[in-house]
Short mmCIF file of C-alpha atoms in Angstrom, two decimals:
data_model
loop_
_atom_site.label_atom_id
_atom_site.label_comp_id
_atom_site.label_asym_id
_atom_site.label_seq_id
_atom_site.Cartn_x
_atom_site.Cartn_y
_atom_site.Cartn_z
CA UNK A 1 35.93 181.67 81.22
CA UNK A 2 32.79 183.21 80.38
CA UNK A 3 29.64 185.56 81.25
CA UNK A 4 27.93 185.49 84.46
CA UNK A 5 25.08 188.08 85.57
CA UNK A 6 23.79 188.76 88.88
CA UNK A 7 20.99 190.79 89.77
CA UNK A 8 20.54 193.11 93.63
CA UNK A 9 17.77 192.14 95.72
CA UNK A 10 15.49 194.81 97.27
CA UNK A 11 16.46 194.50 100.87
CA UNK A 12 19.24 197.69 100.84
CA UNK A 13 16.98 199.88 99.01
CA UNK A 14 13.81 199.42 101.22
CA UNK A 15 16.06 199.48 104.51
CA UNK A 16 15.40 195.70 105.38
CA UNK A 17 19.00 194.55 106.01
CA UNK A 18 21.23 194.52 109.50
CA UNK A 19 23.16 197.25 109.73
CA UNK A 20 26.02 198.26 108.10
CA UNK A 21 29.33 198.26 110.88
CA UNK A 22 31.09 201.19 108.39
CA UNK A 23 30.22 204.09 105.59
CA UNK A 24 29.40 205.28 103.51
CA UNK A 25 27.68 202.33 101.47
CA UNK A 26 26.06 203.32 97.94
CA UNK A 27 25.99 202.78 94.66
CA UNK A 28 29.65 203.24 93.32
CA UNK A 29 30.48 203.96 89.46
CA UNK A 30 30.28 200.69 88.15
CA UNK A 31 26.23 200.20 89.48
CA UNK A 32 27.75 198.12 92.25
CA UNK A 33 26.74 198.52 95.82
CA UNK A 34 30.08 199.05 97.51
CA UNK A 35 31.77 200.76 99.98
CA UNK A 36 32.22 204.28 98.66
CA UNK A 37 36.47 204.36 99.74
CA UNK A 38 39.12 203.77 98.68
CA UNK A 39 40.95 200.65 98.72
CA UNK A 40 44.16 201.75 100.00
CA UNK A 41 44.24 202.44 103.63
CA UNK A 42 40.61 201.09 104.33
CA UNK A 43 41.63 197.50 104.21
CA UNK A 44 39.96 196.77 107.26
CA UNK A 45 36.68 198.42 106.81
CA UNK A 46 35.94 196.59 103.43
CA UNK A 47 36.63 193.34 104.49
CA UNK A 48 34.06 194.41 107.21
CA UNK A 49 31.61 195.53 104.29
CA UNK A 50 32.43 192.22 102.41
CA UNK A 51 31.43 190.07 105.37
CA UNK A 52 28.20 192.37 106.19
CA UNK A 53 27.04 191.74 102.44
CA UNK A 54 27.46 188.14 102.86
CA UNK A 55 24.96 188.30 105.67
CA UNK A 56 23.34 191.22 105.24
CA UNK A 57 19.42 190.00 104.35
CA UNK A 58 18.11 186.59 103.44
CA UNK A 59 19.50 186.88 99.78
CA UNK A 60 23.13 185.41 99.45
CA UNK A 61 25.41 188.32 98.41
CA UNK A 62 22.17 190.28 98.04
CA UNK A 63 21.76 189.31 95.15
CA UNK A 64 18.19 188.47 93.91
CA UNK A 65 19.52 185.85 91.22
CA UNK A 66 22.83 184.96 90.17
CA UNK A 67 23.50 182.84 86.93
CA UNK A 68 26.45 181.60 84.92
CA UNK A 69 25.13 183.15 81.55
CA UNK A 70 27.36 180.44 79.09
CA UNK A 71 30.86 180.28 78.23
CA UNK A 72 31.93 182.95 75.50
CA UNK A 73 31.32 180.70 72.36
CA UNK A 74 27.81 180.26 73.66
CA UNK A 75 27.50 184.02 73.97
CA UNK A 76 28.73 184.20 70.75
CA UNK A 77 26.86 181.01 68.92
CA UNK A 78 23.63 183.06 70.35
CA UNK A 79 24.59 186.63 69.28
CA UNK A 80 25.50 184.57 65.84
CA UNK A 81 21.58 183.57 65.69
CA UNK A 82 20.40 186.72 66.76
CA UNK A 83 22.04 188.16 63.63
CA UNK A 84 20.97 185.59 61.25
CA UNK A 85 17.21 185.95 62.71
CA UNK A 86 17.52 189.81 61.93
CA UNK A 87 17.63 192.46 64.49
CA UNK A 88 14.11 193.71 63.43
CA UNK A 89 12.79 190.50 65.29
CA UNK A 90 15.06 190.52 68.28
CA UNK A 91 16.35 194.35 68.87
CA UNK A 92 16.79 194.24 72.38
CA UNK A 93 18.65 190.85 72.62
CA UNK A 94 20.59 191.55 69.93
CA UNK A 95 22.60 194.90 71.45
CA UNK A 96 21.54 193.41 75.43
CA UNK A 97 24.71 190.90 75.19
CA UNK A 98 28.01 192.63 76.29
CA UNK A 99 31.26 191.49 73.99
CA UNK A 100 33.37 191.64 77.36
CA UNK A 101 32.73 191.12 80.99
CA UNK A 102 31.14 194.54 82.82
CA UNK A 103 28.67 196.93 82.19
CA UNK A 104 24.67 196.28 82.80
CA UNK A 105 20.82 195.90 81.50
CA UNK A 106 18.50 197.99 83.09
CA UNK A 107 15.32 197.32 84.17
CA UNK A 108 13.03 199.01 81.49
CA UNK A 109 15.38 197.03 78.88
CA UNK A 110 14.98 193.62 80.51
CA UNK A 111 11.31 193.40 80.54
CA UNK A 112 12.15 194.04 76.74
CA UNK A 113 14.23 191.26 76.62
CA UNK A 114 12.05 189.08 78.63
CA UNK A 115 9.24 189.13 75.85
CA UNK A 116 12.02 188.97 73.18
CA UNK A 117 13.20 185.68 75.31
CA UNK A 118 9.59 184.02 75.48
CA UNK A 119 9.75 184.87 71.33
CA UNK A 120 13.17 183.61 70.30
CA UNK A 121 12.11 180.27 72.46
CA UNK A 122 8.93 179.94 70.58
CA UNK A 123 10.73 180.04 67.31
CA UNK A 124 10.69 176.88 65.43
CA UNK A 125 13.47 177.93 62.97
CA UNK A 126 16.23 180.58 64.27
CA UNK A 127 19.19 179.90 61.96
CA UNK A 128 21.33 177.08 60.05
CA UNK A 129 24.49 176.32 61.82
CA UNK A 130 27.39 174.30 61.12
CA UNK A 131 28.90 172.20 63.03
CA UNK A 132 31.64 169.39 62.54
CA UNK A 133 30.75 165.49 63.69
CA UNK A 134 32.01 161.72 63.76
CA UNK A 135 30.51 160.73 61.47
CA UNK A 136 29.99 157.42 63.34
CA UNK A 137 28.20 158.56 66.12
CA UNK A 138 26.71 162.60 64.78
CA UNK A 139 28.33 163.60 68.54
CA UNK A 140 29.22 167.01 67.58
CA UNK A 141 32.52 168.00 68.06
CA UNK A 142 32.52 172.01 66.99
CA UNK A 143 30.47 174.76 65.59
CA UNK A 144 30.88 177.38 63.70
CA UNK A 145 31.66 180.59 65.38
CA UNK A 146 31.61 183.76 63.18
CA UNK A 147 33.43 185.89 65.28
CA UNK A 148 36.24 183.13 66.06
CA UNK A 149 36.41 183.20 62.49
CA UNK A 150 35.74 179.39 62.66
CA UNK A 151 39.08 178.69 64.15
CA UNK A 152 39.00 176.36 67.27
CA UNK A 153 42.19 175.10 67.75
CA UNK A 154 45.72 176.63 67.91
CA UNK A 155 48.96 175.18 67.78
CA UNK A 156 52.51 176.80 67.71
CA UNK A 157 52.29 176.21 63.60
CA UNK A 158 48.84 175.92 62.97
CA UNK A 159 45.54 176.89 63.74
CA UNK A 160 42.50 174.81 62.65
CA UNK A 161 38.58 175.23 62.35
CA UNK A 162 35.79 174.64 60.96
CA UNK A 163 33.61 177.30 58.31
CA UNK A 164 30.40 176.59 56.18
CA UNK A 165 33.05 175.36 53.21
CA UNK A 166 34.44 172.65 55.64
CA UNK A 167 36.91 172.02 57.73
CA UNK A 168 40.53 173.61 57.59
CA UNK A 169 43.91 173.77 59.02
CA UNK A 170 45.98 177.21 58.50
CA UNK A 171 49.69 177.32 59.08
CA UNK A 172 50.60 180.66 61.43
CA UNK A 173 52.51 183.07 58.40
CA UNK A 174 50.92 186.15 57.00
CA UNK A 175 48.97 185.51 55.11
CA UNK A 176 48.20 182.12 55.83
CA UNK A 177 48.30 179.19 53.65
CA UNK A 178 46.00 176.39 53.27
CA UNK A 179 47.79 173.38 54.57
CA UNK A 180 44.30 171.12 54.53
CA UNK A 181 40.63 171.18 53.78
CA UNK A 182 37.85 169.32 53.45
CA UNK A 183 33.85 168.74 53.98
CA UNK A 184 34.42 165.08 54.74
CA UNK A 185 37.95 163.73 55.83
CA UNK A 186 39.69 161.17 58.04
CA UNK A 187 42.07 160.88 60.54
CA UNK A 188 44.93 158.61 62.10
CA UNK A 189 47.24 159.36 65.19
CA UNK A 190 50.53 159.54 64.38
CA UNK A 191 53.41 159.04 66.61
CA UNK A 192 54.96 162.37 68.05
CA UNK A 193 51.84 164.10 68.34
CA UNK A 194 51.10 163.71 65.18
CA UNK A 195 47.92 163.39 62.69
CA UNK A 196 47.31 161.87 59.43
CA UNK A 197 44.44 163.35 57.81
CA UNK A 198 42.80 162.30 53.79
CA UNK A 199 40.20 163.47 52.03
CA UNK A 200 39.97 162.82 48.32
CA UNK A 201 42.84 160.49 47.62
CA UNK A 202 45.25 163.42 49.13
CA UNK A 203 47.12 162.69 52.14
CA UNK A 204 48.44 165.22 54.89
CA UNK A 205 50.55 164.60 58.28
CA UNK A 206 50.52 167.76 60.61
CA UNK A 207 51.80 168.26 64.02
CA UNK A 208 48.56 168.60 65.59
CA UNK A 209 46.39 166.49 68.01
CA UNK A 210 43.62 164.62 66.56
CA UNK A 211 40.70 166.77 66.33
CA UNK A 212 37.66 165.64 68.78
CA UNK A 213 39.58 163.35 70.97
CA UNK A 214 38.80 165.29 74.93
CA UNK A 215 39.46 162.65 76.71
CA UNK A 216 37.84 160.01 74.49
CA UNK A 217 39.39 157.46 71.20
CA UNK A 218 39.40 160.21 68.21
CA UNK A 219 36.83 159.76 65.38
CA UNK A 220 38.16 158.47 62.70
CA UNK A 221 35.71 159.97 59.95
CA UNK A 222 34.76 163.16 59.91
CA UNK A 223 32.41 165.50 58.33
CA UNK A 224 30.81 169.01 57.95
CA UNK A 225 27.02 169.62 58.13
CA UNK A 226 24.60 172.06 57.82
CA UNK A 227 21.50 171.94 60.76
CA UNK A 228 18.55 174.04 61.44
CA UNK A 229 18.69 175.23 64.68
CA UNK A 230 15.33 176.11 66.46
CA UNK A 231 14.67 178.36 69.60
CA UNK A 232 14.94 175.17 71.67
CA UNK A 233 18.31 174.52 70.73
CA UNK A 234 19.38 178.07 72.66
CA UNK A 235 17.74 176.57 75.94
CA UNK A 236 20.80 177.00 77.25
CA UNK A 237 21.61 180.85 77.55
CA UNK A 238 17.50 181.61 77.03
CA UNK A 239 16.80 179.73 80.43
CA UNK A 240 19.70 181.78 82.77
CA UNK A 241 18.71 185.16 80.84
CA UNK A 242 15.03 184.70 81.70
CA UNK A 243 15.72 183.83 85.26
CA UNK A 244 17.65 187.02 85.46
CA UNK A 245 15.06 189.73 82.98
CA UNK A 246 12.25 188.38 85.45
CA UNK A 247 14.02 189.20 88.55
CA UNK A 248 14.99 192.48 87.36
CA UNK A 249 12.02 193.18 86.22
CA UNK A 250 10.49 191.94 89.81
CA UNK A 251 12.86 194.42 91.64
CA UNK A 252 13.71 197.00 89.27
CA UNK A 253 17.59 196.51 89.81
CA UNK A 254 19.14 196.08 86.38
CA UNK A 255 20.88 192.86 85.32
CA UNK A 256 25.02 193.10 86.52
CA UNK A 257 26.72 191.97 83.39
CA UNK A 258 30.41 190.37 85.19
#
């Protein structure tokens, strides 16, 4: 789950691909280039369009580029810094985003963006993020997300996150009530799926997994920091959106938000 982008070659627009083997092809409502019929009672002819776009020029799909943009908290962790940078400094990037798959970035807007990009990269301090580590080895096991409301796990009782005043587990009535948290805190597997976790001479057994175990021993100390995060640390939604503002820009096709 997340946000991929592609972005049209040239070759249907300046007449350089095979021909088409059915009509008529164009530019339906969505920005797509399609086969302008309806599904129902054209099976035929658009799996025959399907195949011909596969092959149709040297790009695959024709598409000029094609990334996997990040999974949604990454969208999100970078819309989060956007904000926190101020939208005076980044306007374009920070409305470019979509908030659910569809939709599209022009042209005009992605060179924009580009610039913006080569900017927000260049920045030595974006925001400060929090994030929740073991404590034994800093490996970071969640961040922050404002619009998740900090909440990264859910369980049939619970749900549990992490917020700039620490970590927390909810329990699922409304409104919810506080069942644990805590800036620093340990933890012990329990038997039944359960955890023990103490902070502060209090102790608390939920029925929850351990928090930070995917596929590795849990941590067994915990704790909630505050870091700087610099342009650098974005590298990885900055890199895929450049690659697709340039060829945009290059073609003039805007960027396929999907």
């Amino acid at each position: 789950m997340g946000l991929d982008a592609f972005v049209y070659c040239r070759c249907w627009q300046d007449g350089l691909t095979t021909p088409c083997p059915v009509e008529p092809v164009g530019i339906d409502e969505e920005g797509c280039l399609a086969l302008l019929l309806q599904w129902e009672g054209n099976e035929a002819a658009h799996r025959a369009f399907d195949a011909w776009q596969a092959e149709a020029c040297p790009h695959k799909a024709m598409e000029q580029a094609s990334e996997h943009v990040s999974n949604w908290a990454g969208v999100r962790l970078f819309q989060q810094a956007l904000r926190a940078a101020g939208p005076v400094r980044f306007p374009t990037l920070a409305t470019a985003l979509p908030n659910l798959n569809g939709g599209s970035l022009e042209a005009d807007r992605a060179a924009v963006a580009l610039a913006e990009l080569d900017a927000f990269a260049r920045t030595d301090r974006i925001t400060d993020e929090v994030e929740l580590i073991d404590e034994a080895t800093g490996r970071v096991l969640m961040q922050y997300v404002e619009s998740y409301h900090g909440v990264f796990m859910f369980g049939p009782d619970f749900q549990a996150g992490v917020d700039p005043d620490g970590f927390f587990v909810l329990d699922r009535a409304d409104p919810p009530t506080t069942l644990f948290r805590a800036v620093r805190f340990g933890q012990r597997p329990l038997a039944g799926d359960r955890v023990e976790l103490t902070a502060g001479g209090t102790r608390t057994v939920l029925a929850m997994r351990p928090v930070g175990t995917h596929g590795e021993p849990p941590p067994e100390r915990l704790a909630v920091r505050s870091r700087s995060r610099s342009g650098d640390d974005f590298a990885y939604i900055v890199e895929p959106l450049r690659r697709l503002c340039a060829a945009s820009v290059a073609t003039g096709n805007p960027v396929m938000w999907c």
